[in-house]
Coordinates of N, CA, C and O in Angstrom, one line a residue:
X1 N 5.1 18.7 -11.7 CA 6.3 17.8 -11.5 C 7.3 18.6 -10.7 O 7.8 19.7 -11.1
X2 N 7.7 18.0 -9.3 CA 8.3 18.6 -8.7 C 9.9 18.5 -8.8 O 10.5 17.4 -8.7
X3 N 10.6 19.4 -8.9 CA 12.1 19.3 -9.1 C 12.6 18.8 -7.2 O 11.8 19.2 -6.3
X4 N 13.5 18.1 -6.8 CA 14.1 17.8 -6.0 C 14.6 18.1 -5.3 O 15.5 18.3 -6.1
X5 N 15.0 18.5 -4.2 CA 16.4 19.2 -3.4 C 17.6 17.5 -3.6 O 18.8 17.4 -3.9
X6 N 16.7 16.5 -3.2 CA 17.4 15.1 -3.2 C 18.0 14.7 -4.1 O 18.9 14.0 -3.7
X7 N 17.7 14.9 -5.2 CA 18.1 14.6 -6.4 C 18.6 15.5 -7.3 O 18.4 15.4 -8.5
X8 N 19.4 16.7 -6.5 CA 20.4 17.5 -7.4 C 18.9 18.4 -8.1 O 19.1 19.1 -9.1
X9 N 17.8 18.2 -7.7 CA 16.9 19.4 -9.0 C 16.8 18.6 -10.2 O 17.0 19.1 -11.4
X10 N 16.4 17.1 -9.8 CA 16.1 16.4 -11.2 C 14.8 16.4 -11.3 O 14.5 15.9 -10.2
X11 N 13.9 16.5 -11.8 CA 12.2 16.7 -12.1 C 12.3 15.1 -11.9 O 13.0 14.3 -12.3
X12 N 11.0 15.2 -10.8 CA 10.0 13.6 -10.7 C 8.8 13.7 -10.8 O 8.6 14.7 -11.4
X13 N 7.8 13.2 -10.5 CA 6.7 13.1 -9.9 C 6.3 13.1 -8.5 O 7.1 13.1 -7.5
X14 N 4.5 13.3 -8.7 CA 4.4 13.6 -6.7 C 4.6 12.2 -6.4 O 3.9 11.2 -6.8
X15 N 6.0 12.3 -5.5 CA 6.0 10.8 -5.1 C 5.1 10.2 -3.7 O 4.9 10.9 -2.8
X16 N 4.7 9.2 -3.8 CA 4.1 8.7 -2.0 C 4.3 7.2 -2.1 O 4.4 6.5 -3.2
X17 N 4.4 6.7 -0.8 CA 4.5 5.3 -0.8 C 3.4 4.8 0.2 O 3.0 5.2 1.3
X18 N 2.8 3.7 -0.6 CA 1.4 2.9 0.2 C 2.2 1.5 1.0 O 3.2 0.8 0.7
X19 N 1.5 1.6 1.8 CA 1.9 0.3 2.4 C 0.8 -0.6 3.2 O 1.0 -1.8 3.4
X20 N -0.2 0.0 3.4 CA -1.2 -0.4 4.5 C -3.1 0.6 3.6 O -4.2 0.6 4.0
X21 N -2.5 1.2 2.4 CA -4.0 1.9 2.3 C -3.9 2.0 0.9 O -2.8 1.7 0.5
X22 N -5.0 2.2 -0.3 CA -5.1 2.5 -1.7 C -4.4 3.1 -2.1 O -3.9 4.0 -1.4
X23 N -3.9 3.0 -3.6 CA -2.6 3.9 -3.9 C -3.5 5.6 -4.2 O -2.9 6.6 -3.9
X24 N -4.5 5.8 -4.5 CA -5.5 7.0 -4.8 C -5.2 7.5 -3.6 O -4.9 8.7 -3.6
X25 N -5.3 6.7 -2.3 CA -5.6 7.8 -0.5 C -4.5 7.8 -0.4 O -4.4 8.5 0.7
X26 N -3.0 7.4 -0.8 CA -2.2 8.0 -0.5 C -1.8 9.2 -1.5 O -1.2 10.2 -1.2
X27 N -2.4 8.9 -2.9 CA -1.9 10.4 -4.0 C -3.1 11.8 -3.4 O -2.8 12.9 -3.6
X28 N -4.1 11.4 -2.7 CA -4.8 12.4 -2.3 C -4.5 13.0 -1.1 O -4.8 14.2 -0.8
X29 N -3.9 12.2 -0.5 CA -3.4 13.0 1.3 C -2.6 13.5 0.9 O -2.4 14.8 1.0
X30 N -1.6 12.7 0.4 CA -0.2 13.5 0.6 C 0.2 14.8 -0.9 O 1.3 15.4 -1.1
X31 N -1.0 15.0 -1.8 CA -1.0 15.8 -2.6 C -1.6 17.0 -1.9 O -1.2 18.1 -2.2
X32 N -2.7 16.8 -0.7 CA -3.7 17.9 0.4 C -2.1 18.9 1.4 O -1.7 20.0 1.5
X33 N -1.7 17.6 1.7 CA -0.7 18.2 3.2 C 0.7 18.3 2.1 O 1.5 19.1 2.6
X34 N 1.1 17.9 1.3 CA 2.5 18.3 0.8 C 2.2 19.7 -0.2 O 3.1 20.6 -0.4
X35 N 1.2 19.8 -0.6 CA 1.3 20.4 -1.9 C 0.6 21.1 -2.5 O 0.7 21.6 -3.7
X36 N -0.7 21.1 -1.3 CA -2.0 21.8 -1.1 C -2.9 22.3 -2.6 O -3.3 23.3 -3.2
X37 N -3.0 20.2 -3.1 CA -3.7 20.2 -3.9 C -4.5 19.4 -3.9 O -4.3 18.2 -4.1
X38 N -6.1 20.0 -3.7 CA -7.4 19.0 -3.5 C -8.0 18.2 -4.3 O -9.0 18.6 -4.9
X39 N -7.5 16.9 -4.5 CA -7.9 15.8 -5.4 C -9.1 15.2 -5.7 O -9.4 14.3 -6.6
X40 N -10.0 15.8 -4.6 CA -11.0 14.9 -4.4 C -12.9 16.1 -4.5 O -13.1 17.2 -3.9
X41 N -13.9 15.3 -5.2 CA -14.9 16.4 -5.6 C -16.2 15.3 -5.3 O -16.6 14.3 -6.0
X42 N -16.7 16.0 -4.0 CA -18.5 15.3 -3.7 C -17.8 14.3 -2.9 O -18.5 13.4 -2.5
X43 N -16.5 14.2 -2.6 CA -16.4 12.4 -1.6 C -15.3 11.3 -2.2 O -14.7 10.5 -1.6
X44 N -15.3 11.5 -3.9 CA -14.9 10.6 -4.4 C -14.1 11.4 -5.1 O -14.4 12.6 -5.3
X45 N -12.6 10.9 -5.7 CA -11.8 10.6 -6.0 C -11.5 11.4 -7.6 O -12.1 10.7 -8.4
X46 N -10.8 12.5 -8.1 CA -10.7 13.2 -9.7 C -9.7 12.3 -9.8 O -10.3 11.5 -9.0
X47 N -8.8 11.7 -10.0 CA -7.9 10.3 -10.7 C -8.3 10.0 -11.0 O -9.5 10.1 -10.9
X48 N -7.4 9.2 -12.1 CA -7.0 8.2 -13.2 C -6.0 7.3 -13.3 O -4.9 7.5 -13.7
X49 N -6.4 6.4 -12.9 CA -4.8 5.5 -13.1 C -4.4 5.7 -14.8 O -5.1 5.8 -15.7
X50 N -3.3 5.8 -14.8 CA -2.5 6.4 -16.3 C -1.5 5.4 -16.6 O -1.5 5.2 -17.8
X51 N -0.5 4.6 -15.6 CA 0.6 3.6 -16.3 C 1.1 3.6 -14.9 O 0.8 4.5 -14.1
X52 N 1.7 2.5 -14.8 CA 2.5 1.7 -14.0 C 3.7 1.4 -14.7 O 3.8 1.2 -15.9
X53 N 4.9 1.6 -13.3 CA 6.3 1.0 -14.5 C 6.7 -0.2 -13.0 O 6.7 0.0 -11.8
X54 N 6.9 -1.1 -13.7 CA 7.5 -2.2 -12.6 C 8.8 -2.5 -12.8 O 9.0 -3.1 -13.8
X55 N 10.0 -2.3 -11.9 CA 11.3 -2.2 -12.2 C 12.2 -2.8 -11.3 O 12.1 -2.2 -10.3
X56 N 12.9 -3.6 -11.2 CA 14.5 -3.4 -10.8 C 15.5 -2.5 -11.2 O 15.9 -2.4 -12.3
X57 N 15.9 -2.0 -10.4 CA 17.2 -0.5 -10.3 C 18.3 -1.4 -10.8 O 18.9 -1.0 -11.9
X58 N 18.9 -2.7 -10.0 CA 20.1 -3.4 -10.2 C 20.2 -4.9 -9.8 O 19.9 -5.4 -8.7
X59 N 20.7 -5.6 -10.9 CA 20.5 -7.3 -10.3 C 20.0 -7.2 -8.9 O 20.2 -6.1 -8.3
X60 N 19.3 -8.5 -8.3 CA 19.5 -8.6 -7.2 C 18.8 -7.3 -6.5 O 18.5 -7.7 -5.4
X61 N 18.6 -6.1 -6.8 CA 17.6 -5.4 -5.9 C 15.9 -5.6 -5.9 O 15.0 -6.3 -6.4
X62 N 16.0 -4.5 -4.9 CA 14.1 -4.8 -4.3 C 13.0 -3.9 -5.7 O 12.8 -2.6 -5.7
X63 N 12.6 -4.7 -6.4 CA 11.6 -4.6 -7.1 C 10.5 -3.2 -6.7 O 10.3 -2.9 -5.5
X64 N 10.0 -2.4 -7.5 CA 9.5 -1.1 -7.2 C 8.3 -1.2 -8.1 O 8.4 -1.6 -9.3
X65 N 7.0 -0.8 -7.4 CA 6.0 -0.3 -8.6 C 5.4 0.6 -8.7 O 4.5 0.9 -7.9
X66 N 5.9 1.6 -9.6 CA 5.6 2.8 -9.8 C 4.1 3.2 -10.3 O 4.0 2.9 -11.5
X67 N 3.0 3.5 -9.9 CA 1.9 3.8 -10.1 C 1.6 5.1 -10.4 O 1.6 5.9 -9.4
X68 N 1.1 5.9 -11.8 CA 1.4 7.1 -11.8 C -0.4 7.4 -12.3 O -1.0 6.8 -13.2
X69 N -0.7 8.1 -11.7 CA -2.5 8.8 -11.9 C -2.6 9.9 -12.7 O -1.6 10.5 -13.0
X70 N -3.6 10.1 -13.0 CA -3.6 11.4 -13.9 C -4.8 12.5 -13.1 O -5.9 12.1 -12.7
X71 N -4.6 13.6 -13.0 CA -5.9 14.6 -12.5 C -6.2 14.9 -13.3 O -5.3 14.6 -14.1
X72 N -7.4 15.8 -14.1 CA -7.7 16.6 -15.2 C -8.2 18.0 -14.8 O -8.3 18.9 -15.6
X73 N -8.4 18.0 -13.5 CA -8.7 18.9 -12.8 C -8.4 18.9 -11.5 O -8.0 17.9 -11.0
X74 N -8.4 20.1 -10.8 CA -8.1 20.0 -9.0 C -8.5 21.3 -8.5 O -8.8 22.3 -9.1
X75 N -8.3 21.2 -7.2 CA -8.2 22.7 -6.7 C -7.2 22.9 -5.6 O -6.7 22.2 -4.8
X76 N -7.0 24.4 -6.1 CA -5.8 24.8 -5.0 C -4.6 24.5 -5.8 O -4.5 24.0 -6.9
X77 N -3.3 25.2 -4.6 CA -2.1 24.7 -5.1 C -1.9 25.0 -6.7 O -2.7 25.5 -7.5
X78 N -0.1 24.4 -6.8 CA 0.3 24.0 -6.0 C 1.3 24.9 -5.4 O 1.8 25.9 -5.8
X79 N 1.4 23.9 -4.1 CA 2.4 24.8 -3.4 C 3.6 24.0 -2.7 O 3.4 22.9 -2.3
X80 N 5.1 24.7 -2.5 CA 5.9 24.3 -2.0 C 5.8 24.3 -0.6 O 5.7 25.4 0.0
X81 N 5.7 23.2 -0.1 CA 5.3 23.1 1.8 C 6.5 22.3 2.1 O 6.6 22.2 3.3
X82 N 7.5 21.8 1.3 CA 8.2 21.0 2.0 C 9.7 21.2 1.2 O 10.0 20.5 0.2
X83 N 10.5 22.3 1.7 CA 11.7 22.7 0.5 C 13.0 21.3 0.5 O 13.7 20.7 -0.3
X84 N 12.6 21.1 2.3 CA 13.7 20.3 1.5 C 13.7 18.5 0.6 O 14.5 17.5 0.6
X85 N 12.6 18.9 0.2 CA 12.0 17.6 -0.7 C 11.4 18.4 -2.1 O 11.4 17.7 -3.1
X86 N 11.0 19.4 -2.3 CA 10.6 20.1 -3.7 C 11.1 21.3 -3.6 O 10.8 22.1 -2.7
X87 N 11.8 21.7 -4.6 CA 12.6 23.0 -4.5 C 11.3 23.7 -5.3 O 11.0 24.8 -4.9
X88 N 10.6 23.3 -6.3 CA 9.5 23.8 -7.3 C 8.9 23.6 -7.9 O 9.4 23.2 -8.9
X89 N 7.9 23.7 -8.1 CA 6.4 23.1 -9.2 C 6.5 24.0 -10.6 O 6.4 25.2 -10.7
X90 N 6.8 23.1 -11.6 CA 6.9 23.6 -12.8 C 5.9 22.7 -14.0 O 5.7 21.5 -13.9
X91 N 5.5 23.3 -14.9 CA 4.6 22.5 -15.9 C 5.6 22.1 -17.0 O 6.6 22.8 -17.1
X92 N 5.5 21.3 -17.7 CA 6.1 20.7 -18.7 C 4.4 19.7 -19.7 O 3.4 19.2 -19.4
X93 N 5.3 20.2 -21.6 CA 4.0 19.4 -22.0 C 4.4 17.6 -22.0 O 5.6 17.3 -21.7
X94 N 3.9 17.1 -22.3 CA 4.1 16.2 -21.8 C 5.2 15.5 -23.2 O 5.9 14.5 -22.9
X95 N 5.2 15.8 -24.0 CA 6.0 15.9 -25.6 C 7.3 15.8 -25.1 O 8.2 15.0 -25.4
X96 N 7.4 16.9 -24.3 CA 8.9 18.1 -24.0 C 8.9 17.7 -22.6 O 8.7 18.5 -21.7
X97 N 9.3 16.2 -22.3 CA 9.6 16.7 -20.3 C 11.4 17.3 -20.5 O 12.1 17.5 -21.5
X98 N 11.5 17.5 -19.3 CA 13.0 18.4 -19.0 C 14.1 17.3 -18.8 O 14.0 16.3 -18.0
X99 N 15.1 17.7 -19.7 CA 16.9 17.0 -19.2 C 17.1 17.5 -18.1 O 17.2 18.8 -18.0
X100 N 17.3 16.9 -17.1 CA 17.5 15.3 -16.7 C 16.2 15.1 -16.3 O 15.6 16.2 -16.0
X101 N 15.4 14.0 -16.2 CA 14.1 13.5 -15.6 C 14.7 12.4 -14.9 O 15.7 11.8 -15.3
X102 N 14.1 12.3 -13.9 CA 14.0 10.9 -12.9 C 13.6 9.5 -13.7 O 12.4 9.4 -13.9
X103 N 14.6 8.2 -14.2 CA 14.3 7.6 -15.2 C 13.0 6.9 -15.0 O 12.6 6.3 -16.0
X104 N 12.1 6.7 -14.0 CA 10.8 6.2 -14.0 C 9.7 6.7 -14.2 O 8.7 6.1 -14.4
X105 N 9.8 8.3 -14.2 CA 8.9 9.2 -14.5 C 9.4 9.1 -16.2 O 8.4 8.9 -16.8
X106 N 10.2 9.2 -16.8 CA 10.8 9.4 -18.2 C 10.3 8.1 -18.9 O 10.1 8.2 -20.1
X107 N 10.0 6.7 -18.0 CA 9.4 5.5 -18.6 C 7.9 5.6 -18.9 O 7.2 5.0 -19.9
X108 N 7.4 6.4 -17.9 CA 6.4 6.4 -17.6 C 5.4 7.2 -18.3 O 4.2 7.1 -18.3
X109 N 6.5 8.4 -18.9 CA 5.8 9.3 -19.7 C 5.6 8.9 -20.9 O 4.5 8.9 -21.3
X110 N 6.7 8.5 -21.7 CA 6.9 7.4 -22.8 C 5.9 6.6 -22.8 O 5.4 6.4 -23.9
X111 N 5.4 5.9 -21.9 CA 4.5 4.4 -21.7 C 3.1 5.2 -22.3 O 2.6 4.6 -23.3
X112 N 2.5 6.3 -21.7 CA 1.8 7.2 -21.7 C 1.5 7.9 -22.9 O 0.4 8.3 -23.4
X113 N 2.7 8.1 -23.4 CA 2.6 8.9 -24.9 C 2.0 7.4 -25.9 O 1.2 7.4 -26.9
X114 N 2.3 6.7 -25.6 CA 2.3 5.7 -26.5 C 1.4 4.4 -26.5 O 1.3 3.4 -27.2
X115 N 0.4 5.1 -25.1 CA -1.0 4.2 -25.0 C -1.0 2.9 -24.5 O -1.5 1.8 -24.8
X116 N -0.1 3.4 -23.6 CA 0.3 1.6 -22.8 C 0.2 2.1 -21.7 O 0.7 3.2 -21.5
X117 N -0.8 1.2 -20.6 CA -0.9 1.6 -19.5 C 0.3 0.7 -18.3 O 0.1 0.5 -17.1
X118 N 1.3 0.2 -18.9 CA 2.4 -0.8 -18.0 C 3.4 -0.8 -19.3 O 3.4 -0.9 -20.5
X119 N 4.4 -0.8 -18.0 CA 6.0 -0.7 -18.5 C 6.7 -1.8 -17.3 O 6.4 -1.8 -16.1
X120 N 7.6 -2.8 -18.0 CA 8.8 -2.8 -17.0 C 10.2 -3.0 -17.2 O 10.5 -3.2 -18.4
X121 N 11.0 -2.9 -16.4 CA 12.4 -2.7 -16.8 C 12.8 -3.0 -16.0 O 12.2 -3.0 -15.0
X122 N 14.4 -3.7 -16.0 CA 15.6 -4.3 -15.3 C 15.5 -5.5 -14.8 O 16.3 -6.1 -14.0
X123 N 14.0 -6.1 -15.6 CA 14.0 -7.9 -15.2 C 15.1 -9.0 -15.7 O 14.9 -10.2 -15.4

């Protein structure tokens, strides 16, 4: 979980946004080129889809769906390649994430502790 330069050093997740490809080929490219962590073993894919949080931030805003995967394994990494988007790669157990967390990663861990693979909020 990377802490932020953007967000004051608040812990999130590896973020990426799909628009046009699989939410997996975007957590595996931009986990290779941001963070030089190889997701992928024989061709296919080490993920897990783990929980989704589907949210509104504030009345009236644009709807977001958080898709969060699980690796159990990988290679390489990780590494900071892009400071001013991750100041640092730190582990946390998953019991104990860190004050302050980014509140969708904080939904999402919760969702996860608790064997629900979907959350949503601010409907």
């Amino acid at each position: 979980m990377p802490p932020s330069s953007r967000t004051a050093a608040v812990p999130s997740a590896v973020p990426g946004e799909a628009s046009a490809v699989h939410g997996t080929a975007v957590l595996i490219v931009d986990s290779r080129g941001q963070y030089l962590l190889h997701l992928r073993d024989a061709h296919k894919p080490i993920v897990e889809f783990a929980h989704a949080v589907h949210l509104i931030r504030r009345p009236g805003g644009r709807p977001r769906l958080h898709m969060v995967f699980r690796a159990r394994r990988w290679q390489g990494g990780p590494r900071v390649r892009e400071p001013d988007k991750c100041l640092a790669w730190r582990w946390w157990p998953r019991e104990e994430p860190p004050e302050p967390i980014v509140p969708y990663a904080r939904v999402a861990n919760d969702g996860i502790g608790m064997g629900r693979l979907y959350t949503e909020r601010g409907w």
